[in-house]
CSV table of C-alpha atoms and ligand atoms in Angstrom, one decimal:
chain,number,residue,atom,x,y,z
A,16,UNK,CA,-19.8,-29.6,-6.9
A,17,UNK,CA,-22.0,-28.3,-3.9
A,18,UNK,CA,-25.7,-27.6,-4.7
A,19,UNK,CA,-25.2,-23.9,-4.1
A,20,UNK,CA,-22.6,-23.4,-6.8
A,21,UNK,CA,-23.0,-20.6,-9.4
A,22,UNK,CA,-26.2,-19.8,-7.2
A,23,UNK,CA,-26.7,-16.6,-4.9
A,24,UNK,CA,-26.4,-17.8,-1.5
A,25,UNK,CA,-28.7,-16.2,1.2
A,26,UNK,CA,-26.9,-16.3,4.4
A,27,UNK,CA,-26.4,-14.3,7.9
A,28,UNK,CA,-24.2,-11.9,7.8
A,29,UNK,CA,-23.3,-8.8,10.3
A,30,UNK,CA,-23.2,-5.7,8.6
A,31,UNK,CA,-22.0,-2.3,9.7
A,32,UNK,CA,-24.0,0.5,8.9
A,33,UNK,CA,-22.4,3.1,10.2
A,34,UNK,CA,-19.1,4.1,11.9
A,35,UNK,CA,-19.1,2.9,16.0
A,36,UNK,CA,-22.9,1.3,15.8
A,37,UNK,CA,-23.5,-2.3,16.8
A,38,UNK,CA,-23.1,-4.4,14.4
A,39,UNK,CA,-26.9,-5.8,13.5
A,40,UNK,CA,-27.4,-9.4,11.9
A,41,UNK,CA,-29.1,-9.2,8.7
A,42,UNK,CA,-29.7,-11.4,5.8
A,43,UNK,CA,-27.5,-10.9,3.2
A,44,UNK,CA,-27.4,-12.0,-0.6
A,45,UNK,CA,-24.0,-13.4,-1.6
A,46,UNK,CA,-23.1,-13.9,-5.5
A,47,UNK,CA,-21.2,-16.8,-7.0
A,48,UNK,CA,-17.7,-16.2,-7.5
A,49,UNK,CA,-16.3,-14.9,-10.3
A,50,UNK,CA,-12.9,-15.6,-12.3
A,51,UNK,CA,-10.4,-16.7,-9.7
A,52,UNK,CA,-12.3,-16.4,-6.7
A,53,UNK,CA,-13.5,-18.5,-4.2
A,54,UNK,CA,-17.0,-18.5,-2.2
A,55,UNK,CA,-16.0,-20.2,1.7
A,56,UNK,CA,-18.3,-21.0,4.3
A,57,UNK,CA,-16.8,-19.3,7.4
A,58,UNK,CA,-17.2,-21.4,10.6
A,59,UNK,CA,-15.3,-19.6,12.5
A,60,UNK,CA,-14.0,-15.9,12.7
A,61,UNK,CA,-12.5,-13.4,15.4
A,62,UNK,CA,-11.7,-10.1,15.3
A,63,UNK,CA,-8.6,-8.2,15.6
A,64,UNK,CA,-8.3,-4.7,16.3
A,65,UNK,CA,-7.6,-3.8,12.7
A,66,UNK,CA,-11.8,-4.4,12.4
A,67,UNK,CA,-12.1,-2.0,15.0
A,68,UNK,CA,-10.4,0.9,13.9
A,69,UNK,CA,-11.5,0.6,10.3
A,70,UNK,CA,-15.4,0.2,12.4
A,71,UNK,CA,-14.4,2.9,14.5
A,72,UNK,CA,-13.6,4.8,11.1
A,73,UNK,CA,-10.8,5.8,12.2
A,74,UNK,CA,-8.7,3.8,8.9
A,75,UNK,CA,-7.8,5.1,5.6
A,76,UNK,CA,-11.4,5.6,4.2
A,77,UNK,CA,-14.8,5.2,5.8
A,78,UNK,CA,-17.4,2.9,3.8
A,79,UNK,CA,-20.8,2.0,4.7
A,80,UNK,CA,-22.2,-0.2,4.6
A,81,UNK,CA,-20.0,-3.4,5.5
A,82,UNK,CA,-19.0,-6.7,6.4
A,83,UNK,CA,-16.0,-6.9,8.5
A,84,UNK,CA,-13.6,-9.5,9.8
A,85,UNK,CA,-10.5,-10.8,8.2
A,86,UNK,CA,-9.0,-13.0,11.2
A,87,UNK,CA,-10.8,-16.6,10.0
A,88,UNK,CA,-11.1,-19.9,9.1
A,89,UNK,CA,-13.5,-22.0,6.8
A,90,UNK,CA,-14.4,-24.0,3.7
A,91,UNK,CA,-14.5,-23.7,0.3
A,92,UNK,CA,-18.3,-23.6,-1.2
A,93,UNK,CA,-17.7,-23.2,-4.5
A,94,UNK,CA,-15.0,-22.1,-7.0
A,95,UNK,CA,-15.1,-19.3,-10.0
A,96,UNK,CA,-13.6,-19.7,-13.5
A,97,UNK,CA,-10.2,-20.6,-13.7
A,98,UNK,CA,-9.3,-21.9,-10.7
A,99,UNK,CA,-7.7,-24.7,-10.6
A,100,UNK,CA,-5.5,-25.1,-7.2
A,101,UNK,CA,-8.8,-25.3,-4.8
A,102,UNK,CA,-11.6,-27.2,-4.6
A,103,UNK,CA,-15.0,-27.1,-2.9
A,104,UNK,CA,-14.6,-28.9,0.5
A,105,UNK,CA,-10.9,-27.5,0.8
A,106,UNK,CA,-10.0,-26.4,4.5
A,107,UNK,CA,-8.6,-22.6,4.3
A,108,UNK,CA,-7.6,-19.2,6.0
A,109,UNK,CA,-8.6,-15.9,4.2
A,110,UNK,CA,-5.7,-13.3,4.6
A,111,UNK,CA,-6.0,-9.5,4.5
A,112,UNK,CA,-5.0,-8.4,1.2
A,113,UNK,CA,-7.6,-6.5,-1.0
A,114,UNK,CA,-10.1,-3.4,-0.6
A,115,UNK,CA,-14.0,-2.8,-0.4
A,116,UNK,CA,-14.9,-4.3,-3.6
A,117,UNK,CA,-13.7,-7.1,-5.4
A,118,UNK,CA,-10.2,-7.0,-7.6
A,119,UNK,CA,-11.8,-8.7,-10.6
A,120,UNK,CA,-14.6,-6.0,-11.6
A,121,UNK,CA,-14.7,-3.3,-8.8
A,122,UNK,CA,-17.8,-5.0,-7.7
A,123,UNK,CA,-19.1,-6.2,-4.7
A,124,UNK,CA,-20.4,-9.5,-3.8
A,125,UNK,CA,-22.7,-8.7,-1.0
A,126,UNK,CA,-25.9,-6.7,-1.0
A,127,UNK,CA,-28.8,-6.6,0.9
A,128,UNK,CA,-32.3,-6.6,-1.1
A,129,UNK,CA,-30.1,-6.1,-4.1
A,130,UNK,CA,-28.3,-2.7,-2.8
A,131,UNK,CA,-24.8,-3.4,-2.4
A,132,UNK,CA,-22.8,-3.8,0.6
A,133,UNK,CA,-18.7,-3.5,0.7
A,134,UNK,CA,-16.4,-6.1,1.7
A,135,UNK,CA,-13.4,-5.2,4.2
A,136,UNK,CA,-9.6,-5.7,3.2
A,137,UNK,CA,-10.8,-8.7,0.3
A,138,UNK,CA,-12.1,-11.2,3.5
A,139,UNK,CA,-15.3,-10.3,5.0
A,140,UNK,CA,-15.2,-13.0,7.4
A,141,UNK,CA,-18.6,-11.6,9.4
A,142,UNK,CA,-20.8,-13.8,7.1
A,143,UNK,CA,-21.9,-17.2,6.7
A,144,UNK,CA,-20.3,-17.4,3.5
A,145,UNK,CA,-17.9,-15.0,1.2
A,146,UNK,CA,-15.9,-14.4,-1.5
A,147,UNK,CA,-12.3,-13.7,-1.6
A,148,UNK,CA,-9.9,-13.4,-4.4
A,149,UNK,CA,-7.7,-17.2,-4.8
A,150,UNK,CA,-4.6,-14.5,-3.5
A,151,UNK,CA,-5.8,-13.9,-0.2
A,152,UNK,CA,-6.9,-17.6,0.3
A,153,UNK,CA,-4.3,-20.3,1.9
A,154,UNK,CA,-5.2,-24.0,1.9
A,155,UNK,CA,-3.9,-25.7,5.2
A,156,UNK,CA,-4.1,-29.2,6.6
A,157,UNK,CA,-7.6,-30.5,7.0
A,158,UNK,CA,-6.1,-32.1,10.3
A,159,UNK,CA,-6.3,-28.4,11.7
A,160,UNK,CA,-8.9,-27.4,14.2
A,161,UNK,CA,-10.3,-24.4,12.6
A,162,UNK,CA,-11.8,-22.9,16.0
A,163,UNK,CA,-8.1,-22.7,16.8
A,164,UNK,CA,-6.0,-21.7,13.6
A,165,UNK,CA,-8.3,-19.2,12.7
A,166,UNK,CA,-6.7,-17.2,14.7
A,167,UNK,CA,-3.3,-17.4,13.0
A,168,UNK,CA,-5.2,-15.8,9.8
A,169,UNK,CA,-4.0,-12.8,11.1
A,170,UNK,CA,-2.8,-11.8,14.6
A,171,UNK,CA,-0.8,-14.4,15.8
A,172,UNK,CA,1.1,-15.4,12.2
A,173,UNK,CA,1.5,-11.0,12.2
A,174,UNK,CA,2.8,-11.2,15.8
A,175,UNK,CA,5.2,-14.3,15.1
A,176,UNK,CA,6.2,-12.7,11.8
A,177,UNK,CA,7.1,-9.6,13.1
A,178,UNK,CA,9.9,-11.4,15.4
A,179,UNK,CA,10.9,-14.0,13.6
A,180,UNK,CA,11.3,-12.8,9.7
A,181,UNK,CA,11.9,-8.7,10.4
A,182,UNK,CA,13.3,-8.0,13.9
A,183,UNK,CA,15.0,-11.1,13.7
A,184,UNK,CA,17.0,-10.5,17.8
A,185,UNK,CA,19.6,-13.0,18.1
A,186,UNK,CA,20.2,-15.2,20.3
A,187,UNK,CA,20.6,-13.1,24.2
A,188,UNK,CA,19.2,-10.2,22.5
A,189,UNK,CA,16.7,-7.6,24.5
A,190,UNK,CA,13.6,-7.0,23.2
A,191,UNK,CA,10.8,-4.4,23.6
A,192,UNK,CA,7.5,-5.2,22.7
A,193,UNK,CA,4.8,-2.2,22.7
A,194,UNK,CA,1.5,-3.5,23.4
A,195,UNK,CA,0.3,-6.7,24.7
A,196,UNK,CA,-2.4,-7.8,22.9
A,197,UNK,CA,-2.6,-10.6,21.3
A,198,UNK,CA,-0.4,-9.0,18.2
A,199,UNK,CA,2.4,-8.2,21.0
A,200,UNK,CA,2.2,-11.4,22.5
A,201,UNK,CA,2.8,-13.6,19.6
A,202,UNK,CA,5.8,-11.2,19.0
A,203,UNK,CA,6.8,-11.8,22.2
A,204,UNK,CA,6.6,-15.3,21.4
A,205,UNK,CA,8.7,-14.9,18.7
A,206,UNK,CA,11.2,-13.3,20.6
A,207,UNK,CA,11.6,-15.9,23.3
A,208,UNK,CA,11.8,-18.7,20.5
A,209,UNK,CA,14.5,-16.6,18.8
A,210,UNK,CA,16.3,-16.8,22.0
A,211,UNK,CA,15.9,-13.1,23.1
A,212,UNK,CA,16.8,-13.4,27.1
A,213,UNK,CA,15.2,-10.6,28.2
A,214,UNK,CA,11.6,-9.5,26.8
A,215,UNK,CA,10.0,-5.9,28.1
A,216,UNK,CA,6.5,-5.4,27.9
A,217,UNK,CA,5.1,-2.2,27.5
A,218,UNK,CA,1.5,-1.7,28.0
A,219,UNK,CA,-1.0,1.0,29.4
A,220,UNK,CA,-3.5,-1.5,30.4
A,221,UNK,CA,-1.7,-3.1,33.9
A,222,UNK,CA,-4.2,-6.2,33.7
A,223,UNK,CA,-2.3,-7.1,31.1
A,224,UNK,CA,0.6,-7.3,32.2
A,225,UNK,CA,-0.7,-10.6,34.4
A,226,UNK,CA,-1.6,-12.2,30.8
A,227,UNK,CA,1.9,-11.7,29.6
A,228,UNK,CA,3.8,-13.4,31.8
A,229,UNK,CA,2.1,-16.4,30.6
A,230,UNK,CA,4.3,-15.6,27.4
A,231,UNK,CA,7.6,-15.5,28.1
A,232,UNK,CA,8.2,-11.3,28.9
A,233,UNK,CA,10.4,-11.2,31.6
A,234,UNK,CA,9.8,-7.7,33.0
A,235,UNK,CA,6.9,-4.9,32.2
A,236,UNK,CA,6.7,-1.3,32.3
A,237,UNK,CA,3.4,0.9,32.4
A,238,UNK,CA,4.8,4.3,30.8
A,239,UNK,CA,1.7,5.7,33.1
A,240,UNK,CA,3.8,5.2,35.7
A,241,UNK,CA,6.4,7.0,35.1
A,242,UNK,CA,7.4,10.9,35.0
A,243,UNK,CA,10.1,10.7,31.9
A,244,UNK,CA,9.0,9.1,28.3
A,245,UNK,CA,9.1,5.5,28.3
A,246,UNK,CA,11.7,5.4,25.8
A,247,UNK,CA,14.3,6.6,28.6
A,248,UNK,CA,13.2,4.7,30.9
A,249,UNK,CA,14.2,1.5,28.7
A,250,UNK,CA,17.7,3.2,27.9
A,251,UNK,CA,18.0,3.3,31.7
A,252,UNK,CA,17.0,-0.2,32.1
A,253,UNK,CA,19.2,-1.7,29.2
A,254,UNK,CA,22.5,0.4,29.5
A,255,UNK,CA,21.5,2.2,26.4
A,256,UNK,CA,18.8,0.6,24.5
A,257,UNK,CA,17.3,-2.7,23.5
A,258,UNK,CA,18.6,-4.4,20.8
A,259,UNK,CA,15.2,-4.8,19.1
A,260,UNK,CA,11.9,-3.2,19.4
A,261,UNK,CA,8.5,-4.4,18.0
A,262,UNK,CA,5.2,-2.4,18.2
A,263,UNK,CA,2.1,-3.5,18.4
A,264,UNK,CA,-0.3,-0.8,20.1
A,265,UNK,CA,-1.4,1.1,16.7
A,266,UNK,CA,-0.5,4.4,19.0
A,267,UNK,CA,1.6,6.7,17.1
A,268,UNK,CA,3.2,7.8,20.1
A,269,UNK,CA,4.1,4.5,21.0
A,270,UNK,CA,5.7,3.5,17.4
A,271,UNK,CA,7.9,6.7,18.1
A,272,UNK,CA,8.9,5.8,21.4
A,273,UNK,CA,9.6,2.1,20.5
A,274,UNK,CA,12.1,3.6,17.8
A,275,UNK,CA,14.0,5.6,20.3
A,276,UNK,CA,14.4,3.4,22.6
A,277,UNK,CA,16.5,0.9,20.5
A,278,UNK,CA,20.2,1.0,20.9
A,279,UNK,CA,22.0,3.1,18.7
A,280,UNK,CA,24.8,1.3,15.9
A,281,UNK,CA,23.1,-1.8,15.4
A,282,UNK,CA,19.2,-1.4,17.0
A,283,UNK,CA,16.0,-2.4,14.9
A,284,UNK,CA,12.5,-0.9,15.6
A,285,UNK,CA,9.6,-3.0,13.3
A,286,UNK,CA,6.1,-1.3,13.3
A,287,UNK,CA,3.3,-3.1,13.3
A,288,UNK,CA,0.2,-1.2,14.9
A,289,UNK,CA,-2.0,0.2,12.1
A,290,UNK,CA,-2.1,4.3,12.8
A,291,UNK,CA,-4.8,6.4,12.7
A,292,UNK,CA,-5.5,7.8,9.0
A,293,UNK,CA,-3.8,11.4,10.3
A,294,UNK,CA,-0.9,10.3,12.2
A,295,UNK,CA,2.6,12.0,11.5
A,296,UNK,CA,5.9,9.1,12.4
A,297,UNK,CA,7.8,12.2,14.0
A,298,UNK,CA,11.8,11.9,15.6
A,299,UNK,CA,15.1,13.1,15.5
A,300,UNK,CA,16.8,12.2,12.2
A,301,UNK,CA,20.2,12.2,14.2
A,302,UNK,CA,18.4,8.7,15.6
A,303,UNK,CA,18.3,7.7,12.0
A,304,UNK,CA,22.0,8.9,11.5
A,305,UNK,CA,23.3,7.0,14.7
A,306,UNK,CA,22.6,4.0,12.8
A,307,UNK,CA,19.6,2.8,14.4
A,308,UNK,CA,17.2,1.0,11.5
A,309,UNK,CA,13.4,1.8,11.3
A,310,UNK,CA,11.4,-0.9,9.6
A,311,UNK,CA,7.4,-1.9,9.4
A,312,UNK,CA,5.5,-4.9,8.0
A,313,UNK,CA,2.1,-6.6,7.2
A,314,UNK,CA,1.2,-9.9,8.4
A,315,UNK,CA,4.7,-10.3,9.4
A,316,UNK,CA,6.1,-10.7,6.3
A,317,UNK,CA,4.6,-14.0,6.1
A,318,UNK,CA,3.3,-14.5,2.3
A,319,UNK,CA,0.0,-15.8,2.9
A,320,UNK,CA,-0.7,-18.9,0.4
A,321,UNK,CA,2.8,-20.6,0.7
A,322,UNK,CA,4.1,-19.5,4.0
A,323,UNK,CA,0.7,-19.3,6.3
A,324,UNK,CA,0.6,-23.6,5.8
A,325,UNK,CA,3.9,-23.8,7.0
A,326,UNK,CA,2.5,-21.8,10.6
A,327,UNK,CA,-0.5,-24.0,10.4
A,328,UNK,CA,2.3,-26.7,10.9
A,329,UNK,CA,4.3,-25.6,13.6
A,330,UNK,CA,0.6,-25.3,15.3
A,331,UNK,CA,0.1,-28.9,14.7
A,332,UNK,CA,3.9,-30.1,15.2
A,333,UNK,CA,3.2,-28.3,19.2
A,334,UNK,CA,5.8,-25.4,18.4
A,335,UNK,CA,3.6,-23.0,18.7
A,336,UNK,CA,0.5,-23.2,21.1
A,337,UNK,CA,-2.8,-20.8,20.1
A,338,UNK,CA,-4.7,-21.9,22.7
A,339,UNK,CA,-3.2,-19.5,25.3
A,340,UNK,CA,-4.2,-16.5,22.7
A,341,UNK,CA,-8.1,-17.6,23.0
A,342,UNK,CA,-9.9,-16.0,26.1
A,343,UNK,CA,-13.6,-15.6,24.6
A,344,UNK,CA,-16.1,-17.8,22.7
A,345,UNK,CA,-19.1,-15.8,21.7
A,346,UNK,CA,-21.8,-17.7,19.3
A,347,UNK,CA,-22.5,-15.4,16.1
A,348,UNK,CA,-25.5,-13.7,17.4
A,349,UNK,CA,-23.2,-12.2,19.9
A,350,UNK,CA,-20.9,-10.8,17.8
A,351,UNK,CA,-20.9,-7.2,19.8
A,352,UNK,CA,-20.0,-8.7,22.4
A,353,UNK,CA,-16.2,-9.5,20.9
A,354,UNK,CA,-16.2,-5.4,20.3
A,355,UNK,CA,-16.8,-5.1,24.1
A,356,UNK,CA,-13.9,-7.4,25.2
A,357,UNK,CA,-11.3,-5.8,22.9
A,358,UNK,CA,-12.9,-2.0,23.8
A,359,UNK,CA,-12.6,-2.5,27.5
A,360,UNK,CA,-9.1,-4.2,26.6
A,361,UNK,CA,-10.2,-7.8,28.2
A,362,UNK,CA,-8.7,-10.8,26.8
A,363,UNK,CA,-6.7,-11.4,24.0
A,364,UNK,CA,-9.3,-13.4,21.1
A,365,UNK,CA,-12.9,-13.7,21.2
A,366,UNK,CA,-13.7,-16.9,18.4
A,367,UNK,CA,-16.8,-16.1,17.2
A,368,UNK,CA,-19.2,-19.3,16.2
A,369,UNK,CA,-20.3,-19.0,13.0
A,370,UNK,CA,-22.7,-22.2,13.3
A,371,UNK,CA,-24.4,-21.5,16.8
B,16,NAD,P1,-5.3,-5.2,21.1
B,16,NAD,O1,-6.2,-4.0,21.3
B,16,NAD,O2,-5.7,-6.5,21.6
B,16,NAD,O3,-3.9,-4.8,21.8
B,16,NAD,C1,-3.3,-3.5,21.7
B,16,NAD,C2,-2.6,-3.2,23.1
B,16,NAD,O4,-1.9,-2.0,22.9
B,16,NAD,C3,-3.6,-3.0,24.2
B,16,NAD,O5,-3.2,-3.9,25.3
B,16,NAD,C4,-3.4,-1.6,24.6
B,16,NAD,O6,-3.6,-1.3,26.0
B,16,NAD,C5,-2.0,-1.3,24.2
B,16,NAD,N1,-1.7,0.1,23.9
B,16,NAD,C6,-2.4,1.1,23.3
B,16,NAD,N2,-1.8,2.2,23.3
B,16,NAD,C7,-0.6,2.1,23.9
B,16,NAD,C8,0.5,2.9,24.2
B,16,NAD,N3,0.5,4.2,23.8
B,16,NAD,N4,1.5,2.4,24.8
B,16,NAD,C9,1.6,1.1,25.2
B,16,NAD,N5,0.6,0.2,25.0
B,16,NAD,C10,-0.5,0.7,24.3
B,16,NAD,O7,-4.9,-5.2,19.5
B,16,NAD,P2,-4.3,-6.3,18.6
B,16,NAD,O8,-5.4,-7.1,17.9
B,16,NAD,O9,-3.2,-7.1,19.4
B,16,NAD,O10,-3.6,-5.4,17.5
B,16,NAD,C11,-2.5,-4.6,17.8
B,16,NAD,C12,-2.2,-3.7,16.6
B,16,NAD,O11,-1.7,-4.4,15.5
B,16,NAD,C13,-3.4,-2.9,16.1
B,16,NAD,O12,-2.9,-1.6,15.8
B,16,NAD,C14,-3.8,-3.7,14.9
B,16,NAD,O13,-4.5,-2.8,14.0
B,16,NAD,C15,-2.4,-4.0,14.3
B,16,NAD,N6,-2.3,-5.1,13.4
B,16,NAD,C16,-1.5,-5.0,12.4
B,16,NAD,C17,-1.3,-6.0,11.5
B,16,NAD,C18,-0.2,-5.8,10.4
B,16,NAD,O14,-0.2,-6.7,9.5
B,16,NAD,N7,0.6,-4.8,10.4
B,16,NAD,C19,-2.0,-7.2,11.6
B,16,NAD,C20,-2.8,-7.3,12.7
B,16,NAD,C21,-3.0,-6.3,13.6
B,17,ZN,ZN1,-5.8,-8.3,11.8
């Protein structure tokens, strides 16, 4: 047992206390965890754009304050009653799957000078330490750098997932993948180990386009420059469609136009951008009718406690490299800084040091 267990924990944490401000670094109280849940010390976290939007306020419903972050790796602290498949000391990645309070009593674990703070999607990885419900909690090989795998917490494994277990392109397949961030890119990934031979990035952002080609897509197209909807332009440049089209840009635009430009009788469009809270999914039904198939998915359908070891694995097994999706290192004081690089669309992951 750890020293801390079934003790409040006093830690660092940075808290959002309102909708686009700075986050600011405060000291945070954190409470042992209760039935089935686990307290972790974070050591490392990043931030996907999911953070952003829902810190942007631009998600399902604004709360303030709160911690964010749910892309992560750390350690378990301390365990709550009845669990029995983790242990302190147990190397793990918190997963997205839960709300701003906790499951077991509606609570919340955090507070500040005993006012409570919410937690974000059941992770709150932008603290020292947190609690998460044993769901959302995957034990992986101790043998795996965490400053690396954390990243496969969510991004990458969503990315990977999107490709490999819903859009599934076979072997000479083309695919389209709408936004080249570090989401798109691992679906690109996906797409070239699935044996897709011919991978079309679409991006508004032409630095990006540099990056991508470091991940297998073959050709690009900027919609910007271009007078007709990107969507046609791809029907021109695939003698009808692509076979397969993933999205990955949260645009609502772009979701539409990556499901019209999939090949009618036999093309699949996978969503995977998270829209703003008022965003209408509109297009022809005769698309629908000319039997192209629409489909969308979270975390790549990967589940997270038995299927997120297994990406862990091809990690360490060299089938998949995560380096290439890690452009930024910011110690934890700095933690604004990862909102600049992902506002101004620079780099793909900023790791964020929970121990500097
Ligand atoms: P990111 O900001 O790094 O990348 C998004 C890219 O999309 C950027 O390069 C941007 O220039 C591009 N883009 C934006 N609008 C576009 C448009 N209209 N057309 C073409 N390109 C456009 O973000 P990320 O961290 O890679 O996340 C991508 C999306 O996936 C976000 O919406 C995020 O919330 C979502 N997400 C979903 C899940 C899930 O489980 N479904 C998990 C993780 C992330
Ligand atoms: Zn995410």
């Amino acid at each position: 047992m750890s020293n801390t267990a079934g003790q409040v924990i006093r830690c660092k944490a940075a808290v959002a206390w309102e909708a686009g401000k700075p986050l600011s670094i405060e000291e945070v109280e954190v409470a042992p965890p209760q039935a089935h849940e686990v307290r972790l010390k974070i050591l490392f976290t990043s931030l996907c754009h999911t953070d952003v939007y829902f810190w942007e306020a631009k998600g399902q419903t604004p709360l303030f304050p709160r911690i964010f972050g749910h892309e992560a790796g750390g350690i378990v602290e301390s365990v709550g009653p009845g669990v029995t498949d983790f242990q302190p000391g147990d190397q793990v990645l918190p997963v997205f799957t839960g709300e701003g309070v906790m499951l077991t009593d509606g609570k919340s674990r955090f507070s500040i000078k005993g006012k409570p703070v919410y937690h974000f999607v059941g992770t709150s990885t932008f603290s020292e330490y947190t609690v998460c419900h044993v769901g959302s909690v995957a034990k992986i090989n101790p043998a795996a750098p965490l400053d690396k795998v954390c990243i496969l917490s969510c991004g990458v494994s969503t990315g990977l997932g999107a490709a490999l277990n819903v859009a599934k392109p076979k072997k000479g397949h083309s695919v389209a993948v709408f936004g080249l961030g570090a989401v798109g890119l691992a679906a690109a990934e996906g797409a070239r180990l699935s044996g897709a031979s011919r991978i079309i990035g679409v991006d508004l952002n032409p630095i990006r386009f540099n990056e991508a080609k470091r991940f297998g897509v073959t050709e690009f197209v900027n919609p910007k420059d271009h007078k007709k909807p990107v969507q046609e332009v791809i029907a021109e440049m695939t003698g009808g469609g692509v076979d397969r089209s993933i999205e990955c840009t949260g645009n609502v635009q772009a979701m539409i136009s990556a499901f019209e430009c999939v090949h009618d009788g036999w093309g699949v469009a996978v969503l995977v951008g998270v829209p703003n809270k008022d965003d209408v999914f509109k297009t022809h039904p005769m698309n629908l009718l000319n039997e192209r198939t629409l489909k969308g998915t979270f975390f790549g359908n990967y589940k997270p406690r038995t299927d997120l070891p297994g990406v862990v694995e091809k990690y360490i097994n060299k089938e998949l490299e995560v380096e290439k999706f890690i452009t930024h290192s910011v110690p934890f004081t700095e933690i604004n800084k990862a909102f600049d690089y992902m506002l101004r669309g620079e780099g793909l992951r900023c790791i964020i040091r929970m121990g500097d």
